[in-house]
Each structure stands twice: as C-alpha cells, then as structure tokens.
mmCIF file of C-alpha atoms and ligand atoms in Angstrom:
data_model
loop_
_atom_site.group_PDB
_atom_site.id
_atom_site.type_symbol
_atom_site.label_atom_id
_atom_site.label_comp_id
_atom_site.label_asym_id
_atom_site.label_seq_id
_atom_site.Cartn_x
_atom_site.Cartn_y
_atom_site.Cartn_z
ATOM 1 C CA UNK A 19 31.078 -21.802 -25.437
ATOM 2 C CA UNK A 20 29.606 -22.157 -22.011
ATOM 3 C CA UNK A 21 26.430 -24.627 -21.565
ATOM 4 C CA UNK A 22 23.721 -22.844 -20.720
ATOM 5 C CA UNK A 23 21.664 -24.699 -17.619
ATOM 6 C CA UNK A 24 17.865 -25.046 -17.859
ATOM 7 C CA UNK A 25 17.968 -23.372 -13.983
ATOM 8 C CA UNK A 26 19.139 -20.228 -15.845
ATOM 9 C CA UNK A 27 16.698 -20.075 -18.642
ATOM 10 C CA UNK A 28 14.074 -21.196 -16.293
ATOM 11 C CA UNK A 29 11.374 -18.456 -15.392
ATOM 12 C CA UNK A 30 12.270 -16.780 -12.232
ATOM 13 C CA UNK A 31 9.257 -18.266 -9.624
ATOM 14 C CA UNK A 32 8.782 -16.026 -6.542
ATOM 15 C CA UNK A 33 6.236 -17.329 -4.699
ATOM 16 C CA UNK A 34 6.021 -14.338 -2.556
ATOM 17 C CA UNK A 35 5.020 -10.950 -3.703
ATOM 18 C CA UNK A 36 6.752 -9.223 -0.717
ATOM 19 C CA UNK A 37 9.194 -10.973 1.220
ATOM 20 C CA UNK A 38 10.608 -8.693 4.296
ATOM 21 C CA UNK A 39 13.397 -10.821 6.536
ATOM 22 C CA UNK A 40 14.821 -9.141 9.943
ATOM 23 C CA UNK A 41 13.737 -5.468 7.771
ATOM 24 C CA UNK A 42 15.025 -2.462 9.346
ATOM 25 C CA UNK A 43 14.246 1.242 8.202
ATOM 26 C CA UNK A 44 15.109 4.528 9.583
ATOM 27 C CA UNK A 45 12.804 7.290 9.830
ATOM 28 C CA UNK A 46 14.832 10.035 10.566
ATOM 29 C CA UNK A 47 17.530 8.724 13.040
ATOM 30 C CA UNK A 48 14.310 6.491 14.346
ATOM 31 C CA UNK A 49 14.291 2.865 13.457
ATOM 32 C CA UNK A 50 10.620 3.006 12.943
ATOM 33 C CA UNK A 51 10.371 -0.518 11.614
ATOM 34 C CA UNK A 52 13.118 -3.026 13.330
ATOM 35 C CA UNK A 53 13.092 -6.372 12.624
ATOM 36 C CA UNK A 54 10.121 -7.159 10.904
ATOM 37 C CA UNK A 55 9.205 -10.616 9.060
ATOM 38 C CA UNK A 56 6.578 -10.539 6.184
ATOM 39 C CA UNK A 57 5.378 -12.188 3.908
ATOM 40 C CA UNK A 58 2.501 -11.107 1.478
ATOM 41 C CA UNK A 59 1.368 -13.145 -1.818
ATOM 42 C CA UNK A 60 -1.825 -11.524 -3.687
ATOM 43 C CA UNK A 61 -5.017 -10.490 -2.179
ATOM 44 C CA UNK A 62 -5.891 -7.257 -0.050
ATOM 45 C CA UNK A 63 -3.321 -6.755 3.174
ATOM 46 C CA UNK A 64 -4.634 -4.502 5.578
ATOM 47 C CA UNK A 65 -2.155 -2.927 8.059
ATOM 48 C CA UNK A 66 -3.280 -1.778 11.181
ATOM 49 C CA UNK A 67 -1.323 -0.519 14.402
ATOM 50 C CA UNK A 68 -1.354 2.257 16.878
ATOM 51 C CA UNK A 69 -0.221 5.652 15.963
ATOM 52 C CA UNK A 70 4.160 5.527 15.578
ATOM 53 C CA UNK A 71 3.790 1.879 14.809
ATOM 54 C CA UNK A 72 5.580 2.166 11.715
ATOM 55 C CA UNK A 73 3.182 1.689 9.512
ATOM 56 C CA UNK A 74 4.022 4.658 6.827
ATOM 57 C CA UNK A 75 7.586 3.735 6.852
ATOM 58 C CA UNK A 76 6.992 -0.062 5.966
ATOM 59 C CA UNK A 77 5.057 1.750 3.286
ATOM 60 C CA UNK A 78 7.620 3.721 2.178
ATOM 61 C CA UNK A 79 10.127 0.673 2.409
ATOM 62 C CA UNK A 80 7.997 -1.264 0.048
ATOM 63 C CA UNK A 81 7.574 1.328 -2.531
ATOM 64 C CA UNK A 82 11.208 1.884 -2.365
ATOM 65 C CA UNK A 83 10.944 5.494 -1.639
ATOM 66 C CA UNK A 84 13.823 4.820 1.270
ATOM 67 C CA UNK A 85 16.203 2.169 1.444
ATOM 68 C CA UNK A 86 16.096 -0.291 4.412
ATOM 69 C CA UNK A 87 19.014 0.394 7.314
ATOM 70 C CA UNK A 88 19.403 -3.587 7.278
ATOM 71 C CA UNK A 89 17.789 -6.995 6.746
ATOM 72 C CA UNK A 90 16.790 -8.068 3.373
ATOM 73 C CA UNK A 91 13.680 -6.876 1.299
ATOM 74 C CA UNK A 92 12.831 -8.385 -2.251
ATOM 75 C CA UNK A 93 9.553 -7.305 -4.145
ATOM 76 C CA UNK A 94 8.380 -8.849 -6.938
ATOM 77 C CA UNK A 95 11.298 -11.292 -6.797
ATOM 78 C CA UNK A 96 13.681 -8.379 -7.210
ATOM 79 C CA UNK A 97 15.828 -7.853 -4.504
ATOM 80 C CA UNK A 98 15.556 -4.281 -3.055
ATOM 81 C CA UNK A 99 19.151 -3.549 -1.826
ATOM 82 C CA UNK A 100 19.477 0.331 -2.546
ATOM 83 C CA UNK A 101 21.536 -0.231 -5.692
ATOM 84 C CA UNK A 102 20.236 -0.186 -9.703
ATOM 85 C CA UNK A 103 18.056 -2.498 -10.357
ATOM 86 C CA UNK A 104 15.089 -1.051 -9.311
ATOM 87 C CA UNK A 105 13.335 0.623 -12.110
ATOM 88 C CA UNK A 106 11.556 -2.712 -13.501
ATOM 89 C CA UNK A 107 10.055 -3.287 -9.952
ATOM 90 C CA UNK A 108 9.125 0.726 -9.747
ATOM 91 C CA UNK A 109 7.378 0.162 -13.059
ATOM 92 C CA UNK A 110 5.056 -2.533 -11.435
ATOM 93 C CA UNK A 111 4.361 -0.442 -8.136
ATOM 94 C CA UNK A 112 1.485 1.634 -7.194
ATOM 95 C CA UNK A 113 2.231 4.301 -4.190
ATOM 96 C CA UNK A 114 -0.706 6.598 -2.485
ATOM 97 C CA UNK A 115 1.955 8.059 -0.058
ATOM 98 C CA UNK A 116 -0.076 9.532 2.681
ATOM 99 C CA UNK A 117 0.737 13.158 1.919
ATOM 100 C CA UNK A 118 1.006 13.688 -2.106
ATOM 101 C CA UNK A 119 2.351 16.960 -4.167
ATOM 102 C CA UNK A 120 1.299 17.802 -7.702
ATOM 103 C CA UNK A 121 0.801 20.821 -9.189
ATOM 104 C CA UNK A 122 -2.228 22.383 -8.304
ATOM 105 C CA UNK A 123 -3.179 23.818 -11.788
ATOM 106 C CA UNK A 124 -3.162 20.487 -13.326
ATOM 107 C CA UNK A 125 -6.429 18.944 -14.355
ATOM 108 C CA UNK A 126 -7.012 15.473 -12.897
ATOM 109 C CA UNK A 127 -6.751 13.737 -16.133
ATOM 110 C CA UNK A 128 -3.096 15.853 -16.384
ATOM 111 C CA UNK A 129 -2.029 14.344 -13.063
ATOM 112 C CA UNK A 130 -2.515 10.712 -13.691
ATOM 113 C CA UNK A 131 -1.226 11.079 -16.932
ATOM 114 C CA UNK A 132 2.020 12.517 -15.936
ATOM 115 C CA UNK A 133 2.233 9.570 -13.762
ATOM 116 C CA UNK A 134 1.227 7.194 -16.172
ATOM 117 C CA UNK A 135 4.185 8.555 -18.292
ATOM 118 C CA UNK A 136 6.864 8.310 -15.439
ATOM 119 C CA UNK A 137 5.717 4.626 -14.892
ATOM 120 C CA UNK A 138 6.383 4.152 -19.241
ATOM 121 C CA UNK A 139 3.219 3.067 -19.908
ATOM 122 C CA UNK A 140 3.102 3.003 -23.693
ATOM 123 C CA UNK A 141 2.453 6.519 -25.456
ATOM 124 C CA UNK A 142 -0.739 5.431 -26.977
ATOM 125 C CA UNK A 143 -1.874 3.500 -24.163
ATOM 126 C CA UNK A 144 -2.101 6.552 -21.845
ATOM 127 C CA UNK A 145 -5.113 8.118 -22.626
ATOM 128 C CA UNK A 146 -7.158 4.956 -22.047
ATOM 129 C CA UNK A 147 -5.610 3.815 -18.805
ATOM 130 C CA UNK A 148 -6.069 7.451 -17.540
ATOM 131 C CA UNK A 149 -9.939 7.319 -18.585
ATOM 132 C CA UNK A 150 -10.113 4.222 -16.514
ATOM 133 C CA UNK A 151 -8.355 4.568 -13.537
ATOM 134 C CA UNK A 152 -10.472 7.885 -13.147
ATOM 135 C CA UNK A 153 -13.399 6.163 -14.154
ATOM 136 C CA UNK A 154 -12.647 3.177 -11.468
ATOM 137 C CA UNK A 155 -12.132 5.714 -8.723
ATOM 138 C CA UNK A 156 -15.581 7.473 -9.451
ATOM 139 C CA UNK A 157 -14.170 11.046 -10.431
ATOM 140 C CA UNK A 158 -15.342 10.621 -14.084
ATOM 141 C CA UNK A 159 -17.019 14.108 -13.724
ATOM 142 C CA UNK A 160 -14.075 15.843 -12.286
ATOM 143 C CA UNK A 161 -11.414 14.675 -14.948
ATOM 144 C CA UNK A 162 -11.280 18.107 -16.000
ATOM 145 C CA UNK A 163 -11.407 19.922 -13.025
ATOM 146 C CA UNK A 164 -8.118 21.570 -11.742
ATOM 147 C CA UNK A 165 -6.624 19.331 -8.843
ATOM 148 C CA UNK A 166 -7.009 23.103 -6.937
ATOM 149 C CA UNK A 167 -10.692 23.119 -7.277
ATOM 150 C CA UNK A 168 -11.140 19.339 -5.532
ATOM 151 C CA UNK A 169 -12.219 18.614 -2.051
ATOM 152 C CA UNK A 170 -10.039 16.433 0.221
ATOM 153 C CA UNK A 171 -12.035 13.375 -0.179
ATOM 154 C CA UNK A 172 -11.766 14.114 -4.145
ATOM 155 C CA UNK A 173 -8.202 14.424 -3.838
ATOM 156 C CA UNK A 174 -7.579 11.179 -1.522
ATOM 157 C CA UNK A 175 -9.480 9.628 -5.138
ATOM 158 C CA UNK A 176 -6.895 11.448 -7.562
ATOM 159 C CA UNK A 177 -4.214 10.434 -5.573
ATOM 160 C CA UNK A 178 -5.589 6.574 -5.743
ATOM 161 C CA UNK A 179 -6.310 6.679 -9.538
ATOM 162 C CA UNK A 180 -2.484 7.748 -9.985
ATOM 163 C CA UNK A 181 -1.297 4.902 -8.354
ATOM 164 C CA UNK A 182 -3.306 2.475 -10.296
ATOM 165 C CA UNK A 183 -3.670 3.536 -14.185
ATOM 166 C CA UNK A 184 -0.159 0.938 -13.869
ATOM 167 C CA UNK A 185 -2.221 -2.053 -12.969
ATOM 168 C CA UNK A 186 0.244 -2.762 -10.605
ATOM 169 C CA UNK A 187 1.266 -5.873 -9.165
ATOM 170 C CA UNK A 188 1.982 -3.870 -5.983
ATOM 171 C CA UNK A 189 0.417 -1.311 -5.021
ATOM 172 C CA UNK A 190 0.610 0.572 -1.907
ATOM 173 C CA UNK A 191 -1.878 2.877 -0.277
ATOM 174 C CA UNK A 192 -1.242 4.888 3.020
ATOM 175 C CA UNK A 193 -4.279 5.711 4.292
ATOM 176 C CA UNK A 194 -6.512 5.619 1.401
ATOM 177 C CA UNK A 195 -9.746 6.222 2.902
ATOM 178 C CA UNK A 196 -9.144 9.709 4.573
ATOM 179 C CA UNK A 197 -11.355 12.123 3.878
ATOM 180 C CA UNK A 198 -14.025 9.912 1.545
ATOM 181 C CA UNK A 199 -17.614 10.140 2.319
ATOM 182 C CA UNK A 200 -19.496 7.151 3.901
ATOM 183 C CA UNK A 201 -20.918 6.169 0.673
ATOM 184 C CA UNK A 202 -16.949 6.597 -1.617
ATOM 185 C CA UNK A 203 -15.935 4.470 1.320
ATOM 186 C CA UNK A 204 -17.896 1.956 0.377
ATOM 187 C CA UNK A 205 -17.365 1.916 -3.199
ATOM 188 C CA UNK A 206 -13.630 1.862 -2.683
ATOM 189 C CA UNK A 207 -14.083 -1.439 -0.431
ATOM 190 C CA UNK A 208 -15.349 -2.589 -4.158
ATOM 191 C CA UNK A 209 -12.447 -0.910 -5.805
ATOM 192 C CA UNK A 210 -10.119 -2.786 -3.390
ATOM 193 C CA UNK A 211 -11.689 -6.438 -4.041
ATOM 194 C CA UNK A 212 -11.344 -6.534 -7.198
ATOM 195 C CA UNK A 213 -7.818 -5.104 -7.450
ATOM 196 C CA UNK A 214 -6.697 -7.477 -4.962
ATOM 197 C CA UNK A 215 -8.024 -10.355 -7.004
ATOM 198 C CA UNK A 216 -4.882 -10.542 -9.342
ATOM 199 C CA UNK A 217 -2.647 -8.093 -7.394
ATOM 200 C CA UNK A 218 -1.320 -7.672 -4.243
ATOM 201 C CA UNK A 219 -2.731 -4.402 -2.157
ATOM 202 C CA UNK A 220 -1.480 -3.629 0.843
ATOM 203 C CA UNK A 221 -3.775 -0.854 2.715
ATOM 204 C CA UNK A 222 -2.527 0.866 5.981
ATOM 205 C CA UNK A 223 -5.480 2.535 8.069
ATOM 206 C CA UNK A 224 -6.797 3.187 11.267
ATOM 207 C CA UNK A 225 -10.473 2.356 10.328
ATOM 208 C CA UNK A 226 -10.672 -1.840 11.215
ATOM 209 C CA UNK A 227 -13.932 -2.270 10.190
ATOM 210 C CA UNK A 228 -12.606 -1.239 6.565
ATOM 211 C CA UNK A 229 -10.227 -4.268 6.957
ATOM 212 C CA UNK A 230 -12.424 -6.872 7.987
ATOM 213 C CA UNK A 231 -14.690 -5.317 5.196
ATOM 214 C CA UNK A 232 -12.308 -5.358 1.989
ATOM 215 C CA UNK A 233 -8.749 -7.458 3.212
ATOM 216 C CA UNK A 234 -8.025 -10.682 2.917
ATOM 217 C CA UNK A 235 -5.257 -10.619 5.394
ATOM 218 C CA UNK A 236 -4.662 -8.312 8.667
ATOM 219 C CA UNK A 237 -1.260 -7.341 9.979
ATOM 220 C CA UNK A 238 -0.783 -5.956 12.667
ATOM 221 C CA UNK A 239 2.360 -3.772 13.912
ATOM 222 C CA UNK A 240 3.128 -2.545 16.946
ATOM 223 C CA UNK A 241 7.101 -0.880 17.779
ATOM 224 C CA UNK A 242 8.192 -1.525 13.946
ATOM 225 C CA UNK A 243 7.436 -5.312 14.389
ATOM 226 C CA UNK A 244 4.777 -7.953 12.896
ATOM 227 C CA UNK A 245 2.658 -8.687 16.232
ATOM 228 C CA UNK A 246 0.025 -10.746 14.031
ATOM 229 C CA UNK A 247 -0.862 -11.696 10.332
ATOM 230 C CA UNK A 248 -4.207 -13.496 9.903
ATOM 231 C CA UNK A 249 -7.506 -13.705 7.832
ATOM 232 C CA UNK A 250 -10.058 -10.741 9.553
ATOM 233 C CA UNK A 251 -12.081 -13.937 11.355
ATOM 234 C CA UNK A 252 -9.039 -14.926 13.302
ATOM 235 C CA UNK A 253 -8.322 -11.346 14.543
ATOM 236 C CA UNK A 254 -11.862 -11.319 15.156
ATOM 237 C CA UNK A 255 -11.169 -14.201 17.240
ATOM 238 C CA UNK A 256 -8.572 -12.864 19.596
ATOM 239 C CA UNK A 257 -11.789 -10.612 21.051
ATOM 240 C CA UNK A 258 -13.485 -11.018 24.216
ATOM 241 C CA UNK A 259 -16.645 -9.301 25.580
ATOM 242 C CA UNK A 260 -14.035 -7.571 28.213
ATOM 243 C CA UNK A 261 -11.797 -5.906 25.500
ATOM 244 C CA UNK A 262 -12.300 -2.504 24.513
ATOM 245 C CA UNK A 263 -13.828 -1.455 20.818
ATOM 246 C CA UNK A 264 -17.451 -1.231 19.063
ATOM 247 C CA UNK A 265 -16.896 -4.592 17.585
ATOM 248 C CA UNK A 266 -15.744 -7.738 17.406
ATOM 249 C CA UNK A 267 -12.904 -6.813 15.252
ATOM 250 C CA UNK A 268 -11.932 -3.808 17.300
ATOM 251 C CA UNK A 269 -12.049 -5.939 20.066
ATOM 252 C CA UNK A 270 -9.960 -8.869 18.508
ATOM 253 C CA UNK A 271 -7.347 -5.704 17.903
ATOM 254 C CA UNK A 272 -7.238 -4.453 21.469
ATOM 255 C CA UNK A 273 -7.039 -7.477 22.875
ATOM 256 C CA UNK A 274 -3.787 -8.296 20.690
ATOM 257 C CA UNK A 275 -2.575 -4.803 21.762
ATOM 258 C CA UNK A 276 -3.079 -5.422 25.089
ATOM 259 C CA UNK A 277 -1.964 -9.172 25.388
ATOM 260 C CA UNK A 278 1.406 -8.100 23.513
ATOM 261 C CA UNK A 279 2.009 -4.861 26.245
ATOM 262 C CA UNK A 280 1.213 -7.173 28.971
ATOM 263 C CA UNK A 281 4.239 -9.585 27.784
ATOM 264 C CA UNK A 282 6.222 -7.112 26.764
HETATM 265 N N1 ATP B 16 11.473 12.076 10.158
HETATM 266 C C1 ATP B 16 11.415 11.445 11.313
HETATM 267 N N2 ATP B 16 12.359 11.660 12.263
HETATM 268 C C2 ATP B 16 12.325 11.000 13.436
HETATM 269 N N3 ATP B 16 11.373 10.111 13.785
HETATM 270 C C3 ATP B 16 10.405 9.868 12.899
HETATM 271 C C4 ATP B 16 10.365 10.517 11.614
HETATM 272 N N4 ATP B 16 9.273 10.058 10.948
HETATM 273 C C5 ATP B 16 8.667 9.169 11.764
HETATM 274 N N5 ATP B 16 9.336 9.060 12.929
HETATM 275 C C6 ATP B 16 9.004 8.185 14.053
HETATM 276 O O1 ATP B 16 8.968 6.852 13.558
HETATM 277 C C7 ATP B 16 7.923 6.129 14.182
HETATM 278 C C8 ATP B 16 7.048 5.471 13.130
HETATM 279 O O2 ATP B 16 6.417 6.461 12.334
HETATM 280 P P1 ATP B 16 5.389 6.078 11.179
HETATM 281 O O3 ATP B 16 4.932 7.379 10.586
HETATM 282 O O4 ATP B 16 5.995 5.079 10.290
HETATM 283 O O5 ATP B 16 4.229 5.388 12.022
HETATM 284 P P2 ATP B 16 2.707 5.105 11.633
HETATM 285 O O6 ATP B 16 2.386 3.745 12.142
HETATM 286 O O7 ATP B 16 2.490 5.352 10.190
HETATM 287 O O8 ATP B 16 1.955 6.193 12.493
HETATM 288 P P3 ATP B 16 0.531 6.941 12.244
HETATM 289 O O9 ATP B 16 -0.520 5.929 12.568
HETATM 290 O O10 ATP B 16 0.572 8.047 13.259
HETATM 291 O O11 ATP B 16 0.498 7.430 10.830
HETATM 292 C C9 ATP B 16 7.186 7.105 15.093
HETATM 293 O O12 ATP B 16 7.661 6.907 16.403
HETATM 294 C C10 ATP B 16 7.614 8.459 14.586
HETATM 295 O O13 ATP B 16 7.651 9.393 15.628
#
C-alpha cells in the first residue's frame, strides 16, 4: 500500500477567493477582458470602468457562465479550466447576471426556490432560506406576487435574493442597483456590508459613490485590463480639484481614466 503524505490529507488553503492570472475571455469574437491580474479575498469588490470595459464579461468569467479564451482562473481554490469539476464551485456561487429570465407567472417565492433547488440546497432547508433571502432583500410583501406584476426596481431585488438564498462564498452581481429607489439603494449598501463580512461580493456598477459607500476594495478596468485595485480612500486620492466628477471619488476615477489614456 502506498503512504499516504500529510500534504495530501492536509486541508486545501487558498488564500485567495478569486485568483485571475494573464485572464482572457471572448465576448463574441471580442476579447473583452485580455490579460487581466486579480486577486480578491473576502469583503465587498466594487468594479467600476467606462462603458465596453469588460466589466460584464469578467462577471460572467467568474460565475463560470463562459470559459476563459486563455490564462488561468481558479475560484474558490478550484481551478476553472472549462472541464468537470465545476459543479462544487457553482454550488458556492451567487450570479445577478445583468439581464435575468424566469418565468413570468412564477411567484417570487417560486423563483428563488427553483434556484435554491438547482444550487441543492437541502429539500427541507428551502423554504427557510427562501423566506430569508426575500426577507433580506426587503420584498417580504411581494413573496407572493407574480414576478409579472413587479416593477423593475422590484425585480433588480428578486433577481438579488436568487443569488443569495446559497449564502455564497462568491457571489456576483452585475449591476445590482439599477432601477432601486433612493431609499432600496440605501438599504442594499446594508445588505452588501454585511454579506461581504464572511463572503466575497464583487459588485460591478456605474454609480461610484455606491462603491466608496458599501466596498471595501475598488477595481478599476479599462480595455479588459486591471488599471487599479485599492481601498475607496486611495482612489479618492488619485483626485484633484482639476479632474472632472461631483466628488472626490468621481474625481479620483477620472483622473485614473485620464492619467492611464494619457500614457497609453
Ligand atoms: N456578443 C458580443 N459580440 C461582440 N462583442 C461584444 C459582445 N458582447 C460584448 N462585446 C464587446 O466586448 C466589450 C466589453 O463588453 P462588456 O459588456 O463586458 O463591458 P462592460 O464594461 O460591462 O460595459 P457596460 O458598462 O456598457 O455594461 C465591449 O467592447 C463590447 O462591445
């Protein structure tokens, strides 16, 4: 009999959550993210980056919707190489895509429980992880309302309650905050605290005063590339009274924007 060594029986330690080396991914023939480095551990990520950055398809990447073109991707600690493998990590994930389908004569509690099913959460468990990932997203009164019958800012909150009845260790939201009222917007900068505490959330948006707000960490892409990862005070840094934006934190972005298309 073969000896077993204590490396093999050890628990597998990954100290990063997300770990993207030299990632490519298509988006149609378009290599909408090429050559990106990242790393991400737990707390709230916000993504930020001009419109085309690549911001959905990194998204996509990482809830292993498509399969990266090249360079390596592991999640979780599980290396995400387009082969088997993958349903363990899938089980763990948490995906708003930006644009969701579900039938439309469904009742809200209906839709996040068919999704709590597809993730396996336990038979038994379902009904009370349902109840509470509507209850977190504030659509306790609507749990029996017909997904047809909700507005769009009602529907952005569906959509967010599916991917997180899970508890996921990743989870993944593409533009979250479309379409909620000031006052949802500010209760889901809450939400987004406290699931970062013990997760890791990665949020992409346009809004950068919802980043400084709820993230822990900004990145920033521009052309399918990392142009800067840092803590919402050093991107408020970058900012100078010359650079355009309403704040200091729109400012801080510009002014990265601007610095990188002057180099480029
Ligand atoms: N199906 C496709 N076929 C060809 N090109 C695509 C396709 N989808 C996206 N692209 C291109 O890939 C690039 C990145 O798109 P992506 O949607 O990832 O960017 P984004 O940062 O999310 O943009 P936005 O802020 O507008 O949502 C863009 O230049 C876009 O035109």
């Amino acid at each position: 009999m073969r000896a077993v060594r204590a490396a093999e029986t050890a628990p597998t330690l990954h100290p990063w959550l997300v770990h993207a080396k030299e990632l490519r991914v298509r988006a149609g023939r378009h290599l909408a993210v090429d050559g990106l480095d990242l790393t991400l551990t737990a707390g709230v990520h916000g993504v930020l980056g001009p419109n085309g950055a690549g911001k959905t398809t990194l998204m996509r990447a990482l809830s292993t919707v498509v399969k990266p073109a090249s360079g390596s991707l592991t999640l979780l600690g599980a290396q995400v190489d387009g082969r088997a493998g993958l349903r363990e990590v899938r089980r763990k994930l948490g995906y708003l895509p930006q644009q969701f389908g579900f039938y439309p004569r469904f009742t809200v509690r209906e839709f996040v429980a068919y999704l709590a099913w597809l993730k396996e959460i336990p038979k038994t468990a379902i009904p009370d992880a349902v109840q509470r990932a509507i209850d977190r997203v504030g659509l306790t009164t609507k749990a029996d309302a017909k997904m047809k019958t909700l507005s769009g800012g009602m529907l952005r909150r569906a959509g967010i309650a599916q991917a997180i009845v899970n508890d996921p260790e990743l989870l993944l939201l593409d533009e979250p905050t479309v379409g909620l009222d000031p006052e949802q917007r500010l209760d889901f900068r809450d939400l987004l605290r406290d699931l970062g505490a013990d997760s890791c959330v990665t949020v992409s948006t346009h809004l950068v005063e919802d980043v400084v707000a709820a993230c822990t960490d900004v990145i920033l892409m521009n052309e399918g590339r990392l142009l800067f990862q840092g803590t919402p005070d050093d991107l408020i840094a970058r900012g100078g009274q010359g650079d355009q934006g309403d704040s200091p934190a729109e400012r801080g972005y510009s002014a990265l924007l601007r610095q990188h298309r002057g180099n480029a």
